[in-house]
CSV table of N, CA and C in Angstrom, one decimal:
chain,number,residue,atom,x,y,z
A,12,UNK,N,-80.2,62.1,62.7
A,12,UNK,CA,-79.4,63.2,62.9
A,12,UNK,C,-80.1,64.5,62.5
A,13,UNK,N,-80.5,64.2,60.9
A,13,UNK,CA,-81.4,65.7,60.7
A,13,UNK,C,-83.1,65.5,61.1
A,14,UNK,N,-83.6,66.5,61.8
A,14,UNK,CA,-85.3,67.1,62.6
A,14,UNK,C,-85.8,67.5,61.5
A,15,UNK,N,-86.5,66.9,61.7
A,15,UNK,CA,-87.9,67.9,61.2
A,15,UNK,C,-89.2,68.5,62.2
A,16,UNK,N,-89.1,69.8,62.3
A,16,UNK,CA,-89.9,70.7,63.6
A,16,UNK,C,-91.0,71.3,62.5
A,17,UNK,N,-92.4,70.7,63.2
A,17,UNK,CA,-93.3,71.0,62.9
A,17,UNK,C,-93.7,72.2,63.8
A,18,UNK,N,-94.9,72.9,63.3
A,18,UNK,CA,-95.5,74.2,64.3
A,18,UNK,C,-96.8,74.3,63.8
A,19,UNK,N,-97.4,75.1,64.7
A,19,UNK,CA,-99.0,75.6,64.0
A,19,UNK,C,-99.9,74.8,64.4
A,20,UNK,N,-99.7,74.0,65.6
A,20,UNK,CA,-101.1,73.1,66.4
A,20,UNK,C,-101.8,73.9,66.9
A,21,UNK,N,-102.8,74.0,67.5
A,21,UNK,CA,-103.2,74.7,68.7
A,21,UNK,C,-105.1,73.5,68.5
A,22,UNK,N,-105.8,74.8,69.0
A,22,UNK,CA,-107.2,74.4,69.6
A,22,UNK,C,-107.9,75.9,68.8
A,23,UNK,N,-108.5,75.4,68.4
A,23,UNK,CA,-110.1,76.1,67.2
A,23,UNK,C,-111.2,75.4,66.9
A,24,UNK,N,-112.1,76.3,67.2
A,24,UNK,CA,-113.3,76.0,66.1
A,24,UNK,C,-113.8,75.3,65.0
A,25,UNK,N,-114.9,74.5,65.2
A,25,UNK,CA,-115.3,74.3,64.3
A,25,UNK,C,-115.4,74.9,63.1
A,26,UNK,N,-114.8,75.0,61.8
A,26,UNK,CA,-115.1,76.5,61.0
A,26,UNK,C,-113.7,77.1,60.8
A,27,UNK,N,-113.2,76.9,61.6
A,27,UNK,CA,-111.7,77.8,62.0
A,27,UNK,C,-110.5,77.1,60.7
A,28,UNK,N,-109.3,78.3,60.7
A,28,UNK,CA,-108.5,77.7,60.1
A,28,UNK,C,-107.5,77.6,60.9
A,29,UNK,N,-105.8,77.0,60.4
A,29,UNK,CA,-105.0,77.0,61.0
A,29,UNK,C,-104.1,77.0,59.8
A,30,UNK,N,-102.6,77.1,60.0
A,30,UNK,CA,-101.1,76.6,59.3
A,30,UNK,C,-100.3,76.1,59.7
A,31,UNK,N,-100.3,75.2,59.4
A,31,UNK,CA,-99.1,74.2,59.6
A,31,UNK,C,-97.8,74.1,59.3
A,32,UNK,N,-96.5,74.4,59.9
A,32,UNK,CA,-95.6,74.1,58.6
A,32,UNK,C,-94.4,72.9,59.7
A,33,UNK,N,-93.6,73.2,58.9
A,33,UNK,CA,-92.2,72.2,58.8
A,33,UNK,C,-91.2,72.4,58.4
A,34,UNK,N,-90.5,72.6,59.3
A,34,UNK,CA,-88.9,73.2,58.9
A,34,UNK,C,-87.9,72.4,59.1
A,35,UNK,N,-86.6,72.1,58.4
A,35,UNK,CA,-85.6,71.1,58.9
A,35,UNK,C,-85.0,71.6,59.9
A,36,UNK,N,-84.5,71.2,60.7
A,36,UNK,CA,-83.4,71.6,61.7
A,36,UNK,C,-81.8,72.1,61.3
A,37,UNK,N,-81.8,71.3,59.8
A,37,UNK,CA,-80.6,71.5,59.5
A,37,UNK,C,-80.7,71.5,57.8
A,38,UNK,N,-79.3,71.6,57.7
A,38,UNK,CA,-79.5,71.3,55.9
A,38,UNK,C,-79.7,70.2,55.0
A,39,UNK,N,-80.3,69.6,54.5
A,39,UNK,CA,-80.9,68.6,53.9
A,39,UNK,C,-80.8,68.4,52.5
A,40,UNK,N,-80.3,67.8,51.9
A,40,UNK,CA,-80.0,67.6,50.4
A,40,UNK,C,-81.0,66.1,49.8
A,41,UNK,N,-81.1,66.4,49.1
A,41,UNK,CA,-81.8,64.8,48.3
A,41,UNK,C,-83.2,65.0,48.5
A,42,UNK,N,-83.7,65.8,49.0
A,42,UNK,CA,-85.2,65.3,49.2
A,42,UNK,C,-86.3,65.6,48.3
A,43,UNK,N,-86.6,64.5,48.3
A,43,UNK,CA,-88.0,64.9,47.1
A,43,UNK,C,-89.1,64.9,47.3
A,44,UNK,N,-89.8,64.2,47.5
A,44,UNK,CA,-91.9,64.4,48.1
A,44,UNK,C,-91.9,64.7,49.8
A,45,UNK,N,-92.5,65.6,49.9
A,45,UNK,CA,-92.5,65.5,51.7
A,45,UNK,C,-94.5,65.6,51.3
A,46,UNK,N,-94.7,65.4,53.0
A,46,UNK,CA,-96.4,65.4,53.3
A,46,UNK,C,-96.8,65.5,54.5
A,47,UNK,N,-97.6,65.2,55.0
A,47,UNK,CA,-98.5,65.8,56.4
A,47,UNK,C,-99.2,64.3,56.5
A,48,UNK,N,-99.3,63.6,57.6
A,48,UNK,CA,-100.0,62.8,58.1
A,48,UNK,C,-100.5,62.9,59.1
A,49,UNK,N,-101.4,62.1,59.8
A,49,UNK,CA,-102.2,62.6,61.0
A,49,UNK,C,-102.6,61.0,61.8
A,50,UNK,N,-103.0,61.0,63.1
A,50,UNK,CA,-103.1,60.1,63.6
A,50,UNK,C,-103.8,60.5,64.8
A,51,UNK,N,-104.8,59.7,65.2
A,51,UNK,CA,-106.0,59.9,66.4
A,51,UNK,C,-106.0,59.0,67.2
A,52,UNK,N,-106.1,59.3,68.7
A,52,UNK,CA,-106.2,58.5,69.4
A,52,UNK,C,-106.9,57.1,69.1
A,53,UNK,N,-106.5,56.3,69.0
A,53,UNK,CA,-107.0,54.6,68.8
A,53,UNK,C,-107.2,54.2,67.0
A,54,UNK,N,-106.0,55.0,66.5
A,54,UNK,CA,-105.9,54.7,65.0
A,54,UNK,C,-104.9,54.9,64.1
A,55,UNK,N,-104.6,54.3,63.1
A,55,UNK,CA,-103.8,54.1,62.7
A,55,UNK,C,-103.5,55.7,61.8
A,56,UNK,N,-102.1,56.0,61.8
A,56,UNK,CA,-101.6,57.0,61.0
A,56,UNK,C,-101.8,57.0,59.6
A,57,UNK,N,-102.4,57.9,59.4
A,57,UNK,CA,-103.2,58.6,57.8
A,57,UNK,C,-102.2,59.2,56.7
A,58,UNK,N,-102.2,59.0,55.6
A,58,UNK,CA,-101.6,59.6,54.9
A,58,UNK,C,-102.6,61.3,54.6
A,59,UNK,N,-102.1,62.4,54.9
A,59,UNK,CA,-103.1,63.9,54.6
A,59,UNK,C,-102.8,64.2,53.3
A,60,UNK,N,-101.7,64.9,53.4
A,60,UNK,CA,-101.4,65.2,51.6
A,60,UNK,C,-100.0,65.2,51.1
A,61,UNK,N,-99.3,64.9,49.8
A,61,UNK,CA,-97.9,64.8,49.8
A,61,UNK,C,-98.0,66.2,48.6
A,62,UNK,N,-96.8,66.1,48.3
A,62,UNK,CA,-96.2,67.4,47.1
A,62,UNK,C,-94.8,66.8,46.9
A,63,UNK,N,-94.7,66.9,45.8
A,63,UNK,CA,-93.3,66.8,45.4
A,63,UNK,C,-92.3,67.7,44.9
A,64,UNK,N,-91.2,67.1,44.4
A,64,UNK,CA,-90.7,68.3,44.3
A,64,UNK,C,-90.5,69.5,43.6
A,65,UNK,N,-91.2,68.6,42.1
A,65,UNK,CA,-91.9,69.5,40.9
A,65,UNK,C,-93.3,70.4,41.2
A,66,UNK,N,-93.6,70.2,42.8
A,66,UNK,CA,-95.2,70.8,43.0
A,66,UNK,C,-96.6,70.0,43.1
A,67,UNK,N,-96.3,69.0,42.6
A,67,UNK,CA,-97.6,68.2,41.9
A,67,UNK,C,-97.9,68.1,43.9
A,68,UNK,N,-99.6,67.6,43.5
A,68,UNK,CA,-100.2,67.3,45.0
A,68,UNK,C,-100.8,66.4,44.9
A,69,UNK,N,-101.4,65.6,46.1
A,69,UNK,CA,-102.2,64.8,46.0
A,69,UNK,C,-103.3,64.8,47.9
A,70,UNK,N,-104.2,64.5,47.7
A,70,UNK,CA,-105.1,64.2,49.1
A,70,UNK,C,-106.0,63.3,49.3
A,71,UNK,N,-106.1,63.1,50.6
A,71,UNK,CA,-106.9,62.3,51.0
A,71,UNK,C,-108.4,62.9,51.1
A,72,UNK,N,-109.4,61.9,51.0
A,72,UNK,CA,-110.4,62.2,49.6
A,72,UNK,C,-111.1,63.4,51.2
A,73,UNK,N,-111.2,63.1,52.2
A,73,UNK,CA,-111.5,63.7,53.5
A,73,UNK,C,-111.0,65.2,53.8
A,74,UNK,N,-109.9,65.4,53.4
A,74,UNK,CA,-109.9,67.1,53.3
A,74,UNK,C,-109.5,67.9,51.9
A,75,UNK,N,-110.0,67.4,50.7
A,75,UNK,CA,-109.7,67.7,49.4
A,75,UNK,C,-111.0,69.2,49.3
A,76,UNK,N,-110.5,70.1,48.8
A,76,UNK,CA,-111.2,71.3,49.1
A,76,UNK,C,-111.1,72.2,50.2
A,77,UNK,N,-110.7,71.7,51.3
A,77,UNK,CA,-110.3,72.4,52.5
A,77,UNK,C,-108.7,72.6,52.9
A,78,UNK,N,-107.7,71.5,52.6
A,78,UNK,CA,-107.0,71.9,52.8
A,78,UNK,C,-105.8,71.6,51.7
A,79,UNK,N,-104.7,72.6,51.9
A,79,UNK,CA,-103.7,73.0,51.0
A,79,UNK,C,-102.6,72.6,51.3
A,80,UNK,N,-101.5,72.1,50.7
A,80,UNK,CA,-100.1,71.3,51.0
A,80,UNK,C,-99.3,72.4,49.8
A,81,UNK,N,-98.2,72.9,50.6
A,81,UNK,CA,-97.3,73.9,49.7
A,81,UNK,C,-95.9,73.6,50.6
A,82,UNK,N,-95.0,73.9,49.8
A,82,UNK,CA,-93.6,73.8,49.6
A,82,UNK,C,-92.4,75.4,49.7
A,83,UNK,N,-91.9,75.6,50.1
A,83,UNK,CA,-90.5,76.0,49.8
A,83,UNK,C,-89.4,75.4,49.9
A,84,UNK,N,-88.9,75.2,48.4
A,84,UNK,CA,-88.0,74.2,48.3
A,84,UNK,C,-86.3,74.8,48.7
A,85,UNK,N,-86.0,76.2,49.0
A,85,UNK,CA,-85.1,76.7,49.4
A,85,UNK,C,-85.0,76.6,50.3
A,86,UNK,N,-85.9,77.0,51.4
A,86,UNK,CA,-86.0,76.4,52.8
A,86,UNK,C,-86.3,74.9,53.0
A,87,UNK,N,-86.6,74.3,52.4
A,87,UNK,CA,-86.8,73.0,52.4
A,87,UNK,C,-88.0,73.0,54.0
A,88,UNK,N,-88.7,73.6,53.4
A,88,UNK,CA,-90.3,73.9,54.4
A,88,UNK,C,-91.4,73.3,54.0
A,89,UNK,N,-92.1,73.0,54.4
A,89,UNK,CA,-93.8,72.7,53.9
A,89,UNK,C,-94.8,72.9,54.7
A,90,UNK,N,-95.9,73.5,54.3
A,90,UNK,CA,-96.8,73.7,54.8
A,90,UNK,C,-98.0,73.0,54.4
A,91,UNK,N,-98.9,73.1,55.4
A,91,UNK,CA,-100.7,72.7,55.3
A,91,UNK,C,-101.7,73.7,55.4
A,92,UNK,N,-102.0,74.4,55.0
A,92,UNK,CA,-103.2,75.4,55.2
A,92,UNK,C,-104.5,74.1,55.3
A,93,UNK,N,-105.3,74.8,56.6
A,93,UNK,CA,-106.3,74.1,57.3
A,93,UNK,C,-107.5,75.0,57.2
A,94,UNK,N,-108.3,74.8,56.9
A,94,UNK,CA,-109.6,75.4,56.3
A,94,UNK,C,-110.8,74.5,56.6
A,95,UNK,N,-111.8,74.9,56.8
A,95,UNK,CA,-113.7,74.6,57.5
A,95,UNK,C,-112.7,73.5,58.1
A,96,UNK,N,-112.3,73.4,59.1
A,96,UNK,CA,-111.9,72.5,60.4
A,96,UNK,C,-113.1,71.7,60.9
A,97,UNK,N,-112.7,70.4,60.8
A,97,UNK,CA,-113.9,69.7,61.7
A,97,UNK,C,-113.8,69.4,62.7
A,98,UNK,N,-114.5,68.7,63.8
A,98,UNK,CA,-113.7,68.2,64.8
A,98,UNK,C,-113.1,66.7,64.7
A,99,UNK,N,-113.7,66.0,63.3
A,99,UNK,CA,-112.9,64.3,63.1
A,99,UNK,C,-111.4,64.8,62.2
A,100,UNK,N,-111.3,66.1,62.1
A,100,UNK,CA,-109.8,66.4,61.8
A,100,UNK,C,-108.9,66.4,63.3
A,101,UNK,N,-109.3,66.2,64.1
A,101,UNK,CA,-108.8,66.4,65.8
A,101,UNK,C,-107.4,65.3,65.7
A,102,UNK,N,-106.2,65.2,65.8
A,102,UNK,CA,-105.1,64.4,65.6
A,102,UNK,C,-104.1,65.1,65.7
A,103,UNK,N,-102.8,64.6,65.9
A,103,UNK,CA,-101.9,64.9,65.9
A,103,UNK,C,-101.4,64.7,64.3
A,104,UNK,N,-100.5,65.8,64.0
A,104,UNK,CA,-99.9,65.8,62.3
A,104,UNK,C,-98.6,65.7,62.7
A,105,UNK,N,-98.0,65.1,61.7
A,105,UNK,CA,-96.6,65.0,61.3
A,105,UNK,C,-96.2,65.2,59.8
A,106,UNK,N,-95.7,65.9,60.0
A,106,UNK,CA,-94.1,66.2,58.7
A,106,UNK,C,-93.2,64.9,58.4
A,107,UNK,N,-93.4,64.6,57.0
A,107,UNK,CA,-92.9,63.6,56.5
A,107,UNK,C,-91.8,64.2,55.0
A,108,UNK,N,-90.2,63.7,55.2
A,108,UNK,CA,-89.6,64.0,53.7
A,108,UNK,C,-88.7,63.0,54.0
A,109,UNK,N,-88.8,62.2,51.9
A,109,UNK,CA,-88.0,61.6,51.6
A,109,UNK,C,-86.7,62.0,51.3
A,110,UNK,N,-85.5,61.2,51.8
A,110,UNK,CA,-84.9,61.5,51.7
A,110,UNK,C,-83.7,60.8,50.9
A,111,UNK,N,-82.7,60.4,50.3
A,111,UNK,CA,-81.7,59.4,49.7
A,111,UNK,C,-81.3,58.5,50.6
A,112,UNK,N,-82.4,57.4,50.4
A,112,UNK,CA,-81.8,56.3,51.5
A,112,UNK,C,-82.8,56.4,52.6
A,113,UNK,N,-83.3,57.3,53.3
A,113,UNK,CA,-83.7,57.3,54.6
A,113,UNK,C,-85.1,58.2,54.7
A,114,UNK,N,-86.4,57.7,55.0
A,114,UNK,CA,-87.1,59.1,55.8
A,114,UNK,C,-87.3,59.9,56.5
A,115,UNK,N,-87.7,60.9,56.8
A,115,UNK,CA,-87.8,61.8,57.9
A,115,UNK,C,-88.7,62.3,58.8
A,116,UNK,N,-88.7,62.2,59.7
A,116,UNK,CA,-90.3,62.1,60.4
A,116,UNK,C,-90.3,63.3,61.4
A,117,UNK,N,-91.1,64.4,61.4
A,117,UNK,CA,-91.2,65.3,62.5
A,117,UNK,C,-91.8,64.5,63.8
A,118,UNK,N,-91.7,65.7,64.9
A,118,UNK,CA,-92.4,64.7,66.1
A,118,UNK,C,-94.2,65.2,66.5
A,119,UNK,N,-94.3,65.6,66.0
A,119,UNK,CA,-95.8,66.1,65.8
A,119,UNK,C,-96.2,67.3,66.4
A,120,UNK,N,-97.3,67.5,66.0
A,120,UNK,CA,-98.3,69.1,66.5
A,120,UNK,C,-99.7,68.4,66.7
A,121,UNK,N,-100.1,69.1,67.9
A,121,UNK,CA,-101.5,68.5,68.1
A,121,UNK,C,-102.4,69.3,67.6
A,122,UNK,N,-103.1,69.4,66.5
A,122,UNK,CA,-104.3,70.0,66.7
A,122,UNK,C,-105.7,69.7,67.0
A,123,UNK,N,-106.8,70.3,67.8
A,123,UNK,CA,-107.6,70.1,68.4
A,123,UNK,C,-108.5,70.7,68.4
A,124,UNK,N,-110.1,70.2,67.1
A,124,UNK,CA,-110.9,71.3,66.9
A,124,UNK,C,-112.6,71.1,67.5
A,125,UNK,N,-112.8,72.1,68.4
A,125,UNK,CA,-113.9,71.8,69.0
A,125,UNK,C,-115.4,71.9,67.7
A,126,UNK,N,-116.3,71.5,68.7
A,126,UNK,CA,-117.6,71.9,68.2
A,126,UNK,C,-118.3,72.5,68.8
């Protein structure tokens, strides 16, 4: 019933950055760790980075330095800041929040970084 709408895909550079975020569609109560995952043509879907609800982070060892996972918990938003872009970052992301009982899954953003 409740969305999660991702935004901030596009096509960049090598080098380039981007932002990512995620917004609920609606109002959302209970939720505690959301995150960003990604998935490439002919592979399996990646965990990118989670945050919870106290802030804490965590990443995958492949963009740790480059990219950033933040929160507004009033809006119940999250964001990815994307930094030195590669082109094996090339995938579709998804918005992920737990919720009481149930997950939540955005329907993705493509982003697509040349060389």
């Amino acid at each position: 019933q409740v969305q999660l709408v991702e935004s901030g895909g596009g096509l960049v550079q090598a080098g380039g950055s981007l932002r990512l975020s995620c917004a609920a569609s609606g109002i959302i109560f209970g939720i505690n760790a959301m995150g960003w995952y990604r998935q490439a043509p002919g592979k399996q879907r990646e965990l990118v980075a989670v945050i919870s609800s106290s802030g804490s982070t965590n990443y995958a060892d492949s963009v740790k330095g480059r990219f950033t996972i933040s929160r507004d918990n009033a809006k119940i938003t999250v964001y990815l800041q994307m930094n030195s872009l590669k082109p094996e970052d090339t995938a579709v992301y998804y918005c992920k929040a737990d919720g009481i009982g149930i997950d939540y899954w955005g329907e993705g953003t493509l982003v697509t970084v040349s060389s």
